[in-house]
Short mmCIF file of C-alpha atoms in Angstrom, two decimals:
data_model
loop_
_atom_site.label_atom_id
_atom_site.label_comp_id
_atom_site.label_asym_id
_atom_site.label_seq_id
_atom_site.Cartn_x
_atom_site.Cartn_y
_atom_site.Cartn_z
CA MET A 1 -1.64 -166.71 60.59
CA LYS A 2 -4.70 -165.23 58.88
CA ASP A 3 -4.64 -168.03 56.28
CA PHE A 4 -4.34 -170.64 59.01
CA LYS A 5 -7.44 -169.27 60.76
CA GLU A 6 -9.25 -169.58 57.45
CA PHE A 7 -8.13 -173.23 57.13
CA TYR A 8 -9.50 -173.89 60.59
CA ARG A 9 -12.80 -172.22 59.73
CA LEU A 10 -13.10 -174.18 56.49
CA TYR A 11 -12.05 -177.65 57.64
CA SER A 12 -12.43 -178.03 61.41
CA LYS A 13 -16.07 -179.16 61.30
CA GLU A 14 -15.45 -181.82 58.65
CA LEU A 15 -12.35 -182.99 60.49
CA TYR A 16 -14.33 -183.10 63.75
CA ASN A 17 -17.03 -185.27 62.12
CA TYR A 18 -14.38 -187.67 60.80
CA LEU A 19 -12.68 -187.95 64.19
CA PHE A 20 -15.98 -188.24 66.05
CA TYR A 21 -17.01 -191.22 63.94
CA LEU A 22 -13.63 -192.80 64.64
CA THR A 23 -13.60 -192.18 68.40
CA ASN A 24 -17.31 -192.11 69.27
CA ASP A 25 -16.41 -189.44 71.83
CA ARG A 26 -17.19 -185.75 71.35
CA THR A 27 -14.58 -184.48 73.78
CA MET A 28 -11.86 -186.70 72.34
CA ALA A 29 -12.79 -185.71 68.78
CA GLU A 30 -12.48 -182.04 69.75
CA GLU A 31 -9.10 -182.67 71.35
CA LEU A 32 -7.90 -184.56 68.29
CA VAL A 33 -9.03 -181.73 66.01
CA GLN A 34 -7.07 -179.28 68.12
CA GLU A 35 -4.03 -181.54 68.05
CA THR A 36 -4.38 -181.93 64.28
CA PHE A 37 -4.37 -178.19 63.72
CA TYR A 38 -1.52 -177.74 66.20
CA GLN A 39 0.56 -180.31 64.31
CA ALA A 40 -0.40 -178.68 61.00
CA PHE A 41 0.63 -175.27 62.30
CA LYS A 42 3.99 -176.65 63.45
CA SER A 43 4.66 -178.27 60.10
CA ILE A 44 3.02 -175.86 57.64
CA HIS A 45 6.49 -175.06 56.26
CA ARG A 46 6.69 -178.68 55.03
CA PHE A 47 3.45 -178.47 53.03
CA LYS A 48 4.60 -178.51 49.42
CA GLY A 49 1.24 -178.20 47.72
CA ASP A 50 1.44 -181.68 46.17
CA SER A 51 -2.05 -182.34 47.53
CA LYS A 52 -4.99 -180.24 48.63
CA ILE A 53 -4.68 -178.59 52.04
CA LYS A 54 -7.82 -180.51 53.06
CA THR A 55 -6.19 -183.83 52.19
CA TRP A 56 -3.04 -182.84 54.03
CA LEU A 57 -5.10 -182.01 57.15
CA TYR A 58 -6.87 -185.38 56.96
CA GLN A 59 -3.47 -187.10 56.76
CA ILE A 60 -2.39 -185.30 59.90
CA GLY A 61 -5.73 -186.09 61.57
CA LYS A 62 -5.37 -189.77 60.66
CA ASN A 63 -1.87 -189.84 62.19
CA VAL A 64 -3.05 -188.02 65.31
CA TYR A 65 -5.84 -190.60 65.62
CA TYR A 66 -3.37 -193.48 65.23
CA LYS A 67 -1.18 -191.97 67.92
CA TYR A 68 -4.23 -191.64 70.18
CA LEU A 69 -5.11 -195.33 69.54
CA LYS A 70 -1.60 -196.43 70.51
CA MET A 71 -1.92 -194.57 73.80
CA ASN A 72 -5.58 -195.57 74.39
CA PRO A 73 -6.59 -198.94 72.92
CA PRO A 74 -10.35 -199.17 72.15
CA ASN A 75 -12.53 -200.72 74.85
CA ASN A 76 -15.57 -201.57 72.65
CA ASP A 77 -18.13 -199.95 74.95
CA VAL A 78 -21.73 -199.80 73.85
CA PHE A 79 -22.69 -196.67 71.91
CA ASP A 80 -23.91 -193.83 74.14
CA GLU A 81 -27.09 -192.38 72.67
CA ASN A 82 -26.21 -188.94 74.06
CA ASP A 83 -23.13 -188.79 71.83
CA GLY A 84 -25.08 -189.16 68.56
CA ASN A 85 -25.77 -186.38 66.14
CA PHE A 86 -29.46 -187.02 65.54
CA ALA A 87 -31.81 -185.09 63.29
CA ASN A 88 -34.97 -183.50 64.68
CA ILE A 89 -37.99 -184.90 62.85
CA SER A 90 -41.46 -183.79 63.86
CA THR A 91 -43.14 -186.90 65.30
CA PRO A 92 -41.86 -188.84 68.30
CA GLU A 93 -42.09 -192.10 66.35
CA ASN A 94 -39.94 -190.69 63.55
CA ILE A 95 -37.44 -189.32 66.03
CA LEU A 96 -37.17 -192.70 67.78
CA GLN A 97 -36.86 -194.58 64.50
CA LYS A 98 -34.17 -192.18 63.21
CA GLU A 99 -32.25 -192.44 66.48
CA GLU A 100 -32.37 -196.24 66.35
CA GLN A 101 -31.16 -196.26 62.74
CA ASP A 102 -28.37 -193.80 63.49
CA ARG A 103 -27.35 -195.78 66.56
CA ALA A 104 -27.29 -199.04 64.58
CA LEU A 105 -25.25 -197.45 61.80
CA HIS A 106 -22.81 -195.88 64.24
CA GLN A 107 -22.39 -199.17 66.11
CA ALA A 108 -21.85 -201.02 62.83
CA ILE A 109 -19.22 -198.50 61.71
CA GLN A 110 -17.41 -198.93 65.03
CA GLN A 111 -17.20 -202.68 64.32
CA LEU A 112 -15.37 -202.18 61.02
CA LYS A 113 -11.65 -202.85 61.07
CA GLU A 114 -9.10 -200.28 59.93
CA PRO A 115 -8.74 -198.93 57.28
CA TYR A 116 -12.32 -199.77 56.20
CA LYS A 117 -13.81 -197.71 59.01
CA GLN A 118 -11.87 -194.59 58.10
CA VAL A 119 -12.41 -194.92 54.36
CA VAL A 120 -16.18 -195.41 54.77
CA ILE A 121 -16.35 -192.36 57.05
CA LEU A 122 -14.24 -190.19 54.76
CA ARG A 123 -16.27 -191.12 51.70
CA SER A 124 -19.78 -191.33 53.16
CA PHE A 125 -19.81 -188.58 55.75
CA ASN A 126 -17.00 -186.26 54.73
CA GLU A 127 -17.61 -186.77 50.99
CA LEU A 128 -13.94 -186.96 50.04
CA SER A 129 -13.15 -188.17 46.54
CA PHE A 130 -11.42 -191.51 46.11
CA LYS A 131 -8.38 -189.62 44.88
CA ASP A 132 -8.29 -187.56 48.10
CA ILE A 133 -8.82 -190.64 50.26
CA GLY A 134 -5.95 -192.36 48.47
CA GLU A 135 -3.76 -189.35 49.21
CA VAL A 136 -4.73 -189.37 52.90
CA PHE A 137 -3.54 -192.99 53.15
CA LEU A 138 -0.61 -192.53 50.73
CA GLU A 139 -2.27 -195.08 48.45
CA SER A 140 -3.79 -195.01 44.97
CA GLU A 141 -7.25 -193.86 43.99
CA ASN A 142 -8.03 -197.45 43.01
CA TRP A 143 -7.00 -198.69 46.48
CA ALA A 144 -9.44 -196.19 48.00
CA ARG A 145 -12.26 -197.40 45.72
CA VAL A 146 -11.66 -201.05 46.49
CA THR A 147 -11.29 -200.42 50.22
CA PHE A 148 -14.49 -198.35 50.29
CA HIS A 149 -16.51 -200.98 48.45
CA ARG A 150 -15.18 -203.78 50.65
CA GLY A 151 -15.90 -201.67 53.75
CA LYS A 152 -19.41 -200.92 52.52
CA HIS A 153 -20.00 -204.64 51.96
CA LYS A 154 -18.72 -205.44 55.45
CA LEU A 155 -20.96 -202.69 56.87
CA ARG A 156 -24.02 -204.16 55.13
CA THR A 157 -23.16 -207.58 56.54
CA ILE A 158 -22.87 -206.18 60.06
CA LEU A 159 -26.17 -204.29 59.73
CA LYS A 160 -27.94 -207.35 58.27
CA ARG A 161 -26.61 -209.52 61.08
CA GLY A 162 -27.98 -206.98 63.58
CA ASN A 163 -31.40 -206.97 61.88
CA ASP A 164 -31.49 -210.76 61.80
CA LEU A 165 -30.79 -210.91 65.53
CA GLU A 166 -33.44 -208.27 66.21
CA ASN A 167 -36.04 -210.21 64.20
CA GLN A 168 -35.31 -213.37 66.20
CA LEU A 169 -36.22 -211.67 69.48
#
């Protein structure tokens, strides 16, 4: 039990960030983190040590997220600025610009299809290695690299399309 509390302390924040980017909902991300650790606790006896505990938790989190999606299909609502995790920069202009950039990035990430969205989040925000990402998806390291680079390209296209529309207004 003591070790499990340590796992929670070490990995819950990273797992929360991953699930928040997937759900765009703080409350739901918190619930999914709790469900992930509950499922991990129930099945800790099956962990064989073939992968890192962190990777194993992300696998469980991914499956918990998929289960959530089956029960609650996405509704593609507009991003709520109150749900963002925005940095505090000294001037109001900088704060506004940073919030707009973060909002645009978050909206673009939400437009990515699976598994690109998850791979981009795991690599860019959670800083998982390609090897670890491959393990989360039960795929190869090379698959993770290719999927990340394709997702990054798709993300750039979405962001460029958004900038082009903004410049036309």
